[in-house]
Amino acid sequence: MNRIPVLPVLAGLLLAYLLVPIVAFAVRLAGSGGAAAAPGVGAALVTSLVTATIATVVIGVLGVPLGYLLARRRGRVAAALGVLVQLPLALPPLISGVLLVYLVGPYAPLGALTGGRLTDTRIGIVLAQVFVAAPFLVVAARSAFAAVDPALTDVAATLGHGRLSRFVRVALPVAGGGIRAGLLLAWLRAFGEFGATVILAYHPYTLPVFTYVQFGSTGLPATVLPVAVALLAALTVLVAADHLRLPRRRRQAVLPAPVRPNGRPGPLIGFDLTATVGGFGLAVAHPPGARTLAILGPSGAGKSMTLRALAGLLPAAGRVTLTGDGGPERLAGLDPEHREIGYLPQDPALLPQLTVWRQVLFGVGADPAVAAYWLDRLGLADLADRRPDQLSGGQRRRVALARALTRRPRLLLLDEPFAGLDTPVRDELRHELRALQRDTGMATVLVTHDPDEAALLADEVLLLSAGTVRQQGRQEEVYAHPCDPRAARLLGIRNLTAGTVGPGGVLRCGAAAVCDTDLPAGTDVTWCVRPDQITLSTMDGAGAAGGLAGRVVDVVRLAAFTETVIELPTGDRLTATRTGPAPEPATPVRLAIPPDAVTLWPSR
């Protein structure tokens, strides 16, 4: 049985309903041998074209900023304004005209002040058209601005652009498609406006009012020419709007000779911040001690929030201090455009309309010679004329990094800069960043979920959990001595196992002894040992005596080593790594663990 294609049928019904009246009119026009003369139709057409265009300009100048503000504001006031702006859409046009009479009519204060010049003039027509057509643009602009990625304006702020510059150079170009559609709808609505116009400005005739007068005086035949003129004018505007586009500049980028920036070691990073977003509170402090810091934590811990507070993108109380050769400098209270901080969010946040070369020059005061140096250093010089949609994920991250470095920031903030990349690309970018840190002494704060990444790129580590600091300090000290099991998990430490201290302070796992402790008997603890510290032996092999007994349950052969998962009699599982061959699954084994390799925490 053939199924009826429901969607095409439904779409076809509406399309037929919209087009059949126009086709019927065209048949009538062709069959009558032309349209009857209608003196005055030309003047009415000119009036409609001129007033609709003026009204659209007014709507654009006033409505685009209104749509932008409504898109960026939250709360009851913004919601109420959004509803009120759309109210003219719900009102019959005649009622809109009546409402305008109360504002600009001859007996209203504003109308009396102007001597009645706001009605029965072209000014009155424009006022009526603006009132009924403005919501089309405001709604479209609000939706277009709401779809703009906030990261684009955030990054622009850290690149030195103020509020007006971010609106003009970021929000407007990105939302341009929606705004153009809204302007077209507003013009068409203004061109076809009748009800409010006939109340407020009956004269001079617009094309809709002229058609109404013709129909009322001599009937349907007298409307053929005005209808034909209106259809032709509207169709011309629609076709022009769909096909006419401003030509894009295709000039090839000419890169100047690269100049290495004169850098000096970055400042020491310190901060003490509190902030609240929704119901989530952040309270994080870090004393100045190193130039490179990694913030580790689970999802929702407040890591990205901390970076945004450091950049000045999030209202926060407290201090941010950069301590360099000239002493400590406080950044708290400065707008993001004045902090001279580079910021790389999780998405590269490249402007879709700009080429790579224009991206790296987007920062205020960017030096083209320095930009050319970073393009060359990061392997992007051959991609200077490409747009973001022509780049791979790794290339986009490099462009974002070059853009931030071109302004010579005092501090670089990186929010999971390698997330979502293929392993080879991720490893390559990690080592590129490490080389930059080493060569330039650049100060960085890195947010990551990856303990290996933090160890590679930071001298100090801060563990964040639920908006508070769980542990912080030198990287090697934190990794060697996690403060508790949760910190150990954040650091990627495996083999966390429950145990009990037995008589004589001996830690036992089941019946087997693990190591001696100075804790009293009966103390419940969590202990761990690094996988590379465990030595495996089969029951019938050398060294089989002593240690923990277990059974191999899984063997994972990786490129550089083999992971062996062993189940203990208690049901706990430990993972051991080795470079040689491993026992097969189900093989009984013993585990030798050096006592000094065990870290334990008393249960609270």
Coordinates of C-alpha atoms in Angstrom, one line a residue:
M1 CA 0.0 0.0 0.0
N2 CA 1.4 3.4 -1.0
R3 CA 1.3 5.9 1.8
I4 CA 0.1 9.5 1.2
P5 CA 3.0 11.9 1.7
V6 CA 1.4 14.0 4.4
L7 CA 3.9 16.8 4.7
P8 CA 4.0 17.7 0.9
V9 CA 0.2 17.5 0.8
L10 CA -0.2 19.9 3.7
A11 CA 2.4 22.3 2.3
G12 CA 0.8 22.1 -1.1
L13 CA -2.6 23.0 0.2
L14 CA -1.4 26.2 1.8
L15 CA 0.8 27.1 -1.2
A16 CA -2.3 26.7 -3.5
Y17 CA -4.4 28.9 -1.2
L18 CA -1.8 31.6 -1.4
L19 CA -1.1 31.4 -5.1
V20 CA -4.5 30.7 -6.7
P21 CA -6.0 34.2 -6.1
I22 CA -3.0 35.7 -7.7
V23 CA -3.2 33.4 -10.7
A24 CA -7.0 34.1 -11.0
F25 CA -6.3 37.8 -11.0
A26 CA -3.6 37.3 -13.7
V27 CA -6.1 35.4 -15.9
R28 CA -8.7 38.1 -15.4
L29 CA -6.2 40.8 -16.3
A30 CA -5.1 38.9 -19.5
G31 CA -8.7 38.2 -20.5
S32 CA -9.9 41.7 -20.2
G33 CA -7.2 43.0 -22.6
G34 CA -5.5 45.1 -20.0
A35 CA -6.5 47.3 -17.0
A36 CA -8.8 50.2 -17.1
A37 CA -7.3 53.7 -16.6
A38 CA -7.0 54.8 -13.0
P39 CA -5.9 58.5 -12.8
G40 CA -3.8 59.0 -9.6
V41 CA -2.5 55.5 -9.3
G42 CA 1.1 56.7 -10.0
A43 CA 1.0 59.3 -7.3
A44 CA -0.5 56.8 -4.8
L45 CA 2.3 54.3 -5.7
V46 CA 5.0 56.9 -5.2
T47 CA 3.4 57.9 -1.8
S48 CA 3.4 54.3 -0.7
L49 CA 7.0 53.6 -1.8
V50 CA 8.4 56.7 -0.2
T51 CA 6.5 56.5 3.1
A52 CA 7.1 52.8 3.5
T53 CA 10.9 53.3 2.9
I54 CA 11.0 56.2 5.4
A55 CA 9.1 54.2 7.9
T56 CA 11.4 51.2 7.5
V57 CA 14.5 53.4 8.0
V58 CA 12.9 54.8 11.2
I59 CA 12.0 51.3 12.3
G60 CA 15.6 50.0 11.6
V61 CA 17.3 52.9 13.5
L62 CA 15.1 52.5 16.5
G63 CA 14.0 48.8 16.4
V64 CA 17.4 47.1 16.0
P65 CA 18.8 48.6 19.3
L66 CA 15.5 47.7 21.0
G67 CA 15.6 44.1 19.7
Y68 CA 19.3 43.9 20.9
L69 CA 18.4 45.1 24.4
L70 CA 15.4 42.8 24.7
A71 CA 17.5 39.8 23.6
R72 CA 20.1 40.5 26.3
R73 CA 17.9 41.4 29.2
R74 CA 16.2 38.9 31.5
G75 CA 13.5 39.4 34.1
R76 CA 9.9 40.5 34.4
V77 CA 10.4 44.0 33.0
A78 CA 12.1 42.7 29.8
A79 CA 9.4 40.0 29.4
A80 CA 6.6 42.6 29.8
L81 CA 8.3 44.9 27.3
G82 CA 8.6 42.0 24.8
V83 CA 4.8 41.5 25.1
L84 CA 3.9 45.2 24.7
V85 CA 6.1 45.5 21.6
Q86 CA 4.1 42.8 19.9
L87 CA 0.7 44.3 20.9
P88 CA 0.2 46.1 17.6
L89 CA 0.3 42.7 15.8
A90 CA -2.7 41.6 17.8
L91 CA -4.7 44.8 17.2
P92 CA -7.0 45.4 14.2
P93 CA -5.2 48.1 12.1
L94 CA -8.3 50.4 12.5
I95 CA -7.9 50.3 16.2
S96 CA -4.2 51.1 15.9
G97 CA -5.3 54.2 13.9
V98 CA -7.7 55.2 16.7
L99 CA -5.0 54.8 19.3
L100 CA -2.6 57.0 17.3
V101 CA -5.3 59.7 17.1
Y102 CA -5.1 59.9 20.9
L103 CA -1.3 60.6 20.5
V104 CA -1.0 62.8 17.4
G105 CA -4.6 63.7 16.4
P106 CA -5.5 67.4 16.0
Y107 CA -7.0 67.6 19.5
A108 CA -4.2 65.6 21.2
P109 CA -1.5 67.7 22.9
L110 CA 1.2 66.6 20.4
G111 CA -1.1 67.2 17.5
A112 CA -2.1 70.7 18.8
L113 CA 1.6 71.5 19.4
T114 CA 2.4 70.8 15.7
G115 CA -0.7 72.6 14.3
G116 CA -2.3 69.4 13.1
R117 CA 0.6 68.6 10.7
L118 CA 0.8 65.0 11.9
T119 CA -2.4 63.9 10.3
D120 CA -3.6 63.9 6.7
T121 CA 0.0 64.3 5.6
R122 CA 2.9 62.0 4.6
I123 CA 4.1 62.4 8.2
G124 CA 0.9 60.9 9.4
I125 CA 1.2 58.0 6.9
V126 CA 4.8 57.3 8.2
L127 CA 3.6 57.4 11.8
A128 CA 0.8 54.9 11.1
Q129 CA 3.2 52.6 9.1
V130 CA 5.8 52.6 11.9
F131 CA 3.3 51.7 14.5
V132 CA 1.9 48.7 12.7
A133 CA 5.2 47.5 11.1
A134 CA 7.8 48.0 13.8
P135 CA 6.9 44.7 15.7
F136 CA 8.0 42.7 12.6
L137 CA 11.5 44.0 12.8
V138 CA 11.8 44.0 16.6
V139 CA 10.7 40.4 16.9
A140 CA 13.0 39.3 14.1
A141 CA 15.9 41.3 15.5
R142 CA 15.3 40.0 19.1
S143 CA 15.4 36.4 17.8
A144 CA 18.5 37.0 15.7
F145 CA 20.4 38.6 18.6
A146 CA 19.3 35.9 21.0
A147 CA 20.9 33.3 18.6
V148 CA 24.3 35.1 18.7
D149 CA 26.7 33.0 20.7
P150 CA 27.5 35.0 23.9
A151 CA 31.1 33.8 23.7
L152 CA 31.6 36.0 20.6
T153 CA 30.8 39.2 22.5
D154 CA 32.7 37.9 25.6
V155 CA 35.9 37.3 23.6
A156 CA 35.4 40.7 21.8
A157 CA 35.3 42.3 25.3
T158 CA 38.6 40.7 26.3
L159 CA 40.1 41.9 23.0
G160 CA 39.5 45.5 24.0
H161 CA 36.1 46.2 22.4
G162 CA 33.7 48.3 24.4
R163 CA 29.9 47.9 24.5
L164 CA 29.1 49.9 21.3
S165 CA 31.9 48.3 19.4
R166 CA 30.7 44.8 20.4
F167 CA 27.3 45.7 19.1
V168 CA 28.4 47.2 15.8
R169 CA 31.3 44.8 15.0
V170 CA 30.1 41.5 16.5
A171 CA 26.3 41.3 17.2
L172 CA 25.1 43.2 14.1
P173 CA 27.1 41.3 11.5
V174 CA 26.3 37.9 13.1
A175 CA 22.6 38.7 13.4
G176 CA 22.5 40.4 10.0
G177 CA 20.4 37.7 8.2
G178 CA 17.6 37.9 10.7
I179 CA 17.6 41.7 10.8
R180 CA 17.4 41.9 7.0
A181 CA 14.5 39.5 7.0
G182 CA 12.8 41.7 9.7
L183 CA 13.4 44.9 7.7
L184 CA 11.9 43.3 4.6
L185 CA 8.8 42.2 6.5
A186 CA 8.5 45.7 8.0
W187 CA 8.7 47.3 4.6
L188 CA 6.1 45.0 3.1
R189 CA 3.8 45.6 6.0
A190 CA 4.2 49.3 5.8
F191 CA 3.7 49.3 2.0
G192 CA 0.4 47.4 2.4
E193 CA -0.9 49.3 5.5
F194 CA -4.5 50.4 5.2
G195 CA -6.5 50.5 8.4
A196 CA -4.4 52.8 10.6
T197 CA -3.6 55.0 7.6
V198 CA -7.2 55.5 6.6
I199 CA -7.9 56.8 10.2
L200 CA -4.9 58.9 10.7
A201 CA -3.9 60.1 7.2
Y202 CA -6.7 59.6 4.6
H203 CA -4.9 62.1 2.3
P204 CA -2.6 61.9 0.4
Y205 CA -3.7 58.6 -0.9
T206 CA -1.5 55.6 -0.4
L207 CA -1.9 52.7 -2.9
P208 CA -4.1 50.7 -0.5
V209 CA -6.3 53.7 0.3
F210 CA -6.5 54.6 -3.4
T211 CA -7.6 51.0 -4.2
Y212 CA -10.3 51.2 -1.5
V213 CA -11.6 54.5 -3.0
Q214 CA -11.7 53.1 -6.5
F215 CA -13.6 50.0 -5.4
G216 CA -16.1 52.1 -3.4
S217 CA -16.7 54.5 -6.3
T218 CA -16.9 52.3 -9.5
G219 CA -16.6 48.7 -8.3
L220 CA -14.2 45.8 -9.0
P221 CA -13.1 46.7 -12.6
A222 CA -11.6 50.0 -11.3
T223 CA -9.3 48.1 -9.0
V224 CA -7.5 46.1 -11.7
L225 CA -4.7 48.6 -12.4
P226 CA -4.0 49.4 -8.7
V227 CA -3.9 45.7 -7.8
A228 CA -1.6 45.0 -10.7
V229 CA 0.7 47.9 -9.7
A230 CA 0.8 46.7 -6.1
L231 CA 1.6 43.2 -7.1
L232 CA 4.4 44.3 -9.4
A233 CA 5.9 46.6 -6.8
A234 CA 5.8 44.0 -4.1
L235 CA 7.2 41.3 -6.4
T236 CA 10.0 43.6 -7.5
V237 CA 11.1 44.3 -3.9
L238 CA 10.9 40.7 -2.9
V239 CA 13.1 39.5 -5.9
A240 CA 15.5 42.3 -5.3
A241 CA 15.9 41.5 -1.6
D242 CA 16.4 37.9 -2.4
H243 CA 19.0 38.3 -5.1
L244 CA 20.8 41.6 -4.4
R245 CA 23.7 41.3 -1.9
L246 CA 26.5 43.6 -1.1
P247 CA 29.7 42.2 -2.7
R248 CA 32.2 40.7 -0.3
R249 CA 35.7 42.0 -0.5
R250 CA 37.9 39.2 -1.8
R251 CA 41.3 41.0 -1.4
Q252 CA 44.0 38.5 -0.6
A253 CA 45.7 39.1 2.7
V254 CA 49.2 40.6 2.5
L255 CA 51.1 39.6 5.6
P256 CA 53.9 41.9 6.7
A257 CA 57.3 40.6 7.8
P258 CA 56.8 38.8 11.1
V259 CA 58.1 40.5 14.3
R260 CA 58.6 38.5 17.4
P261 CA 56.9 40.3 20.3
N262 CA 59.2 41.7 23.0
G263 CA 57.9 39.7 25.9
R264 CA 59.0 39.4 29.5
P265 CA 58.0 36.8 32.1
G266 CA 54.3 36.9 32.9
P267 CA 53.0 38.0 36.4
L268 CA 52.2 35.7 39.3
I269 CA 48.5 35.0 39.5
G270 CA 46.5 35.5 42.7
F271 CA 42.8 35.9 43.3
D272 CA 40.1 35.8 46.0
L273 CA 36.7 35.8 44.4
T274 CA 33.0 35.2 45.3
A275 CA 30.2 35.2 42.9
T276 CA 26.7 33.8 42.5
V277 CA 24.9 32.7 39.4
G278 CA 21.3 31.5 39.9
G279 CA 21.5 29.3 43.0
F280 CA 25.2 28.4 42.5
G281 CA 27.8 30.1 44.7
L282 CA 31.5 30.4 44.0
A283 CA 34.1 31.1 46.6
V284 CA 37.6 30.5 45.4
A285 CA 41.0 31.9 46.5
H286 CA 44.5 31.3 45.3
P287 CA 47.7 33.1 46.6
P288 CA 50.2 34.4 44.0
G289 CA 52.8 31.7 43.6
A290 CA 53.3 30.7 40.0
R291 CA 52.7 31.9 36.4
T292 CA 50.9 28.8 35.3
L293 CA 47.8 27.4 37.1
A294 CA 45.5 24.5 36.2
I295 CA 42.0 24.3 37.7
L296 CA 40.7 20.8 37.9
G297 CA 37.3 19.7 38.9
P298 CA 34.1 17.8 37.9
S299 CA 31.5 19.2 35.6
G300 CA 29.5 21.9 37.4
A301 CA 32.3 22.6 39.9
G302 CA 32.6 26.3 38.9
K303 CA 35.7 26.1 36.8
S304 CA 34.5 28.1 33.8
M305 CA 32.7 30.5 36.2
T306 CA 36.1 31.2 37.8
L307 CA 37.7 32.0 34.5
R308 CA 34.8 34.4 33.6
A309 CA 35.2 36.1 36.9
L310 CA 38.9 36.5 36.3
A311 CA 38.3 38.0 32.9
G312 CA 35.7 40.4 34.3
L313 CA 32.9 38.9 32.3
L314 CA 31.0 37.8 35.4
P315 CA 30.2 40.2 38.3
A316 CA 32.2 39.0 41.3
A317 CA 33.3 40.4 44.6
G318 CA 36.9 40.2 45.7
R319 CA 40.3 40.8 44.1
V320 CA 42.4 39.7 41.2
T321 CA 46.1 40.4 41.5
L322 CA 48.8 40.1 38.9
T323 CA 52.2 40.5 40.5
G324 CA 55.0 41.4 38.1
D325 CA 58.3 43.3 38.3
G326 CA 56.4 46.5 39.1
G327 CA 54.6 45.0 42.1
P328 CA 51.1 43.8 42.5
E329 CA 48.4 45.2 40.3
R330 CA 44.7 44.8 41.1
L331 CA 42.2 44.2 38.3
A332 CA 39.0 43.9 40.3
G333 CA 36.5 46.6 39.2
L334 CA 38.0 47.0 35.7
D335 CA 35.8 46.2 32.7
P336 CA 37.0 43.2 30.6
E337 CA 38.1 45.5 27.8
H338 CA 40.6 47.2 30.1
R339 CA 42.1 44.1 31.8
E340 CA 44.5 43.1 29.0
I341 CA 43.6 39.4 29.5
G342 CA 43.4 36.9 26.7
Y343 CA 40.4 34.5 26.9
L344 CA 39.8 31.3 25.0
P345 CA 36.4 29.8 25.8
Q346 CA 35.5 26.2 25.1
D347 CA 34.4 27.1 21.6
P348 CA 37.0 29.1 19.6
A349 CA 34.4 31.9 19.1
L350 CA 35.6 32.9 15.7
L351 CA 33.5 35.6 13.9
P352 CA 31.9 33.8 10.9
Q353 CA 32.3 36.7 8.5
L354 CA 36.0 37.3 9.0
T355 CA 39.0 35.5 7.4
V356 CA 41.8 34.1 9.6
W357 CA 44.0 37.2 9.0
R358 CA 41.2 39.6 10.0
Q359 CA 40.4 37.4 13.0
V360 CA 43.9 37.8 14.5
L361 CA 43.8 41.6 13.8
F362 CA 40.3 41.9 15.5
G363 CA 41.8 42.9 18.8
V364 CA 42.0 46.6 19.6
G365 CA 45.6 47.8 18.9
A366 CA 46.6 44.5 17.3
D367 CA 50.0 44.8 15.6
P368 CA 50.0 43.3 12.1
A369 CA 53.7 42.3 12.3
V370 CA 53.1 40.5 15.6
A371 CA 50.0 38.9 14.2
A372 CA 52.0 37.6 11.3
Y373 CA 54.5 36.2 13.7
W374 CA 51.9 34.2 15.6
L375 CA 50.3 33.0 12.3
D376 CA 53.7 31.7 11.3
R377 CA 54.5 30.3 14.7
L378 CA 51.3 28.4 14.9
G379 CA 51.4 27.1 11.3
L380 CA 48.5 29.3 10.0
A381 CA 50.2 31.6 7.5
D382 CA 48.9 29.6 4.5
L383 CA 45.3 29.8 5.9
A384 CA 45.2 33.6 6.2
D385 CA 42.4 34.0 3.6
R386 CA 40.1 31.2 4.9
R387 CA 36.9 31.7 6.9
P388 CA 36.1 29.6 10.0
D389 CA 33.8 27.2 8.1
Q390 CA 36.8 26.3 6.0
L391 CA 39.0 25.3 9.0
S392 CA 39.3 22.1 11.0
G393 CA 38.7 22.1 14.7
G394 CA 42.4 22.2 15.5
Q395 CA 43.0 25.0 13.1
R396 CA 40.2 27.1 14.7
R397 CA 41.7 26.6 18.1
R398 CA 45.1 27.8 16.7
V399 CA 43.4 30.9 15.2
A400 CA 41.8 31.7 18.5
L401 CA 45.1 31.4 20.3
A402 CA 46.9 33.6 17.8
R403 CA 44.1 36.2 18.1
A404 CA 44.5 36.3 21.9
L405 CA 48.4 36.4 21.7
T406 CA 48.5 39.2 19.2
R407 CA 47.4 41.7 21.8
R408 CA 50.2 40.6 24.1
P409 CA 48.0 39.8 27.1
R410 CA 49.4 39.8 30.6
L411 CA 47.4 36.7 31.4
L412 CA 45.9 34.0 29.1
L413 CA 42.8 32.1 30.3
L414 CA 42.0 28.8 28.6
D415 CA 38.7 27.0 29.1
E416 CA 39.2 23.4 28.1
P417 CA 41.0 24.5 24.9
F418 CA 41.6 21.0 23.6
A419 CA 38.2 19.4 24.3
G420 CA 36.6 17.5 21.4
L421 CA 39.8 17.3 19.3
D422 CA 41.2 14.1 17.9
T423 CA 44.0 12.6 20.0
P424 CA 46.9 13.5 17.7
V425 CA 45.7 17.1 17.2
R426 CA 45.1 17.4 21.0
D427 CA 48.6 16.2 21.8
E428 CA 50.1 18.4 19.2
L429 CA 48.3 21.5 20.5
R430 CA 49.2 20.7 24.1
H431 CA 52.9 20.6 23.4
E432 CA 52.7 23.7 21.3
L433 CA 51.1 25.5 24.3
R434 CA 53.8 24.1 26.6
A435 CA 56.5 25.4 24.2
L436 CA 54.9 28.8 24.2
Q437 CA 54.8 28.9 28.0
R438 CA 58.5 27.9 28.1
D439 CA 59.7 30.3 25.4
T440 CA 57.7 33.4 26.4
G441 CA 57.2 33.0 30.2
M442 CA 53.5 33.6 29.5
A443 CA 51.1 33.5 32.5
T444 CA 48.2 31.1 32.0
V445 CA 45.2 29.7 33.9
L446 CA 43.9 26.5 32.4
V447 CA 40.6 24.8 33.0
T448 CA 40.6 21.1 32.3
H449 CA 39.1 17.7 33.3
D450 CA 42.3 16.0 32.3
P451 CA 44.9 15.5 35.1
D452 CA 47.6 14.7 32.5
E453 CA 46.9 17.9 30.7
A454 CA 47.1 19.9 34.0
A455 CA 50.4 18.2 34.9
L456 CA 51.9 19.1 31.5
L457 CA 50.8 22.7 31.4
A458 CA 50.8 24.0 35.0
D459 CA 53.2 24.6 37.9
E460 CA 50.4 24.8 40.4
V461 CA 47.0 23.0 40.5
L462 CA 43.8 24.0 42.1
L463 CA 41.1 21.4 42.7
L464 CA 37.6 22.8 42.7
S465 CA 34.5 21.1 43.9
A466 CA 31.0 22.5 44.3
G467 CA 32.3 26.1 44.0
T468 CA 35.0 25.8 46.7
V469 CA 38.7 24.9 46.8
R470 CA 39.3 21.3 47.8
Q471 CA 43.1 21.4 47.5
Q472 CA 45.8 23.5 45.9
G473 CA 49.5 23.8 45.7
R474 CA 52.5 22.9 43.7
Q475 CA 51.6 20.4 41.0
E476 CA 54.0 17.7 42.1
E477 CA 52.9 18.1 45.8
V478 CA 49.2 17.9 45.0
Y479 CA 49.6 14.9 42.8
A480 CA 51.8 13.1 45.3
H481 CA 49.6 13.8 48.3
P482 CA 45.9 14.2 47.6
C483 CA 44.1 15.5 50.6
D484 CA 41.2 13.0 50.4
P485 CA 39.8 10.3 48.2
R486 CA 37.6 12.8 46.3
A487 CA 40.7 14.9 45.5
A488 CA 42.5 11.7 44.4
R489 CA 39.6 10.9 42.0
L490 CA 39.8 14.4 40.5
L491 CA 43.5 13.8 39.9
G492 CA 42.8 10.6 38.0
I493 CA 44.3 8.4 40.7
R494 CA 42.9 4.9 40.5
N495 CA 42.8 1.9 42.8
L496 CA 40.9 3.6 45.5
T497 CA 40.0 0.8 47.9
A498 CA 38.3 0.6 51.3
G499 CA 40.1 -1.1 54.2
T500 CA 40.3 -1.4 58.0
V501 CA 43.3 -1.0 60.3
G502 CA 43.8 -4.2 62.3
P503 CA 45.7 -5.0 65.5
G504 CA 49.2 -3.4 65.6
G505 CA 48.2 -0.7 63.2
V506 CA 48.4 -3.0 60.2
L507 CA 46.2 -2.0 57.2
R508 CA 44.4 -5.1 56.0
C509 CA 42.4 -5.8 52.9
G510 CA 40.4 -8.8 53.9
A511 CA 42.8 -11.2 55.6
A512 CA 45.9 -9.9 53.9
A513 CA 48.2 -7.2 55.2
V514 CA 48.9 -4.2 53.0
C515 CA 51.2 -1.9 55.1
D516 CA 51.8 -0.6 58.6
T517 CA 50.1 2.6 59.8
D518 CA 50.1 4.7 62.9
L519 CA 46.3 4.6 63.2
P520 CA 44.5 2.8 66.0
A521 CA 42.9 -0.6 65.3
G522 CA 39.4 -0.6 63.9
T523 CA 39.9 2.6 61.9
D524 CA 38.2 2.5 58.5
V525 CA 40.3 4.0 55.8
T526 CA 40.4 4.5 52.0
W527 CA 43.7 3.6 50.5
C528 CA 45.2 3.6 47.0
V529 CA 48.3 2.6 45.1
R530 CA 49.3 3.8 41.7
P531 CA 49.0 1.1 39.0
D532 CA 52.6 1.3 38.1
Q533 CA 53.7 0.5 41.7
I534 CA 52.0 -3.0 41.7
T535 CA 54.0 -6.0 40.8
L536 CA 52.1 -9.1 39.6
S537 CA 53.2 -12.7 39.8
T538 CA 51.3 -15.9 39.1
M539 CA 50.7 -18.4 41.9
D540 CA 53.2 -20.9 40.5
G541 CA 55.9 -18.3 39.6
A542 CA 58.8 -16.8 41.4
G543 CA 57.7 -14.3 44.1
A544 CA 54.3 -15.9 44.5
A545 CA 54.5 -16.0 48.2
G546 CA 53.1 -13.1 50.2
G547 CA 51.2 -10.1 49.0
L548 CA 47.5 -9.9 48.1
A549 CA 45.8 -12.8 46.3
G550 CA 43.6 -12.1 43.4
R551 CA 42.3 -13.2 40.0
V552 CA 42.7 -11.5 36.7
V553 CA 39.4 -10.4 35.3
D554 CA 40.5 -8.2 32.3
V555 CA 43.6 -7.4 30.3
V556 CA 43.7 -4.2 28.2
R557 CA 46.7 -4.0 25.8
L558 CA 47.4 -0.4 25.1
A559 CA 50.1 1.0 22.8
A560 CA 52.8 1.7 25.5
F561 CA 51.8 -0.8 28.2
T562 CA 49.3 -3.3 29.3
E563 CA 46.6 -2.8 32.0
T564 CA 45.6 -5.8 34.1
V565 CA 42.5 -5.7 36.2
I566 CA 42.6 -7.9 39.3
E567 CA 39.7 -8.8 41.6
L568 CA 40.5 -9.3 45.2
P569 CA 38.7 -11.8 47.5
T570 CA 36.9 -8.8 49.1
G571 CA 35.4 -7.9 45.7
D572 CA 37.5 -4.8 45.3
R573 CA 39.4 -4.4 42.0
L574 CA 42.9 -3.1 41.4
T575 CA 44.6 -2.1 38.2
A576 CA 48.2 -2.8 37.5
T577 CA 50.3 -1.6 34.5
R578 CA 53.3 -3.3 33.0
T579 CA 55.2 -3.2 29.8
G580 CA 55.7 -6.9 29.4
P581 CA 53.2 -9.7 28.8
A582 CA 50.4 -10.0 31.2
P583 CA 48.6 -13.0 32.7
E584 CA 45.5 -14.1 30.9
P585 CA 42.0 -13.5 32.3
A586 CA 40.9 -16.0 35.1
T587 CA 44.6 -16.5 36.1
P588 CA 45.2 -16.5 39.9
V589 CA 47.9 -14.0 40.8
R590 CA 49.5 -12.3 43.7
L591 CA 50.1 -8.5 44.0
A592 CA 53.2 -7.1 45.7
I593 CA 52.7 -3.6 46.9
P594 CA 55.6 -1.5 48.4
P595 CA 54.4 -0.1 51.7
D596 CA 55.7 3.4 50.9
A597 CA 53.6 3.4 47.7
V598 CA 50.4 3.3 49.7
T599 CA 48.4 6.5 50.4
L600 CA 45.6 6.2 52.9
W601 CA 42.9 8.5 54.4
P602 CA 40.9 7.7 57.5
S603 CA 37.2 7.6 56.8
R604 CA 35.3 10.6 58.3

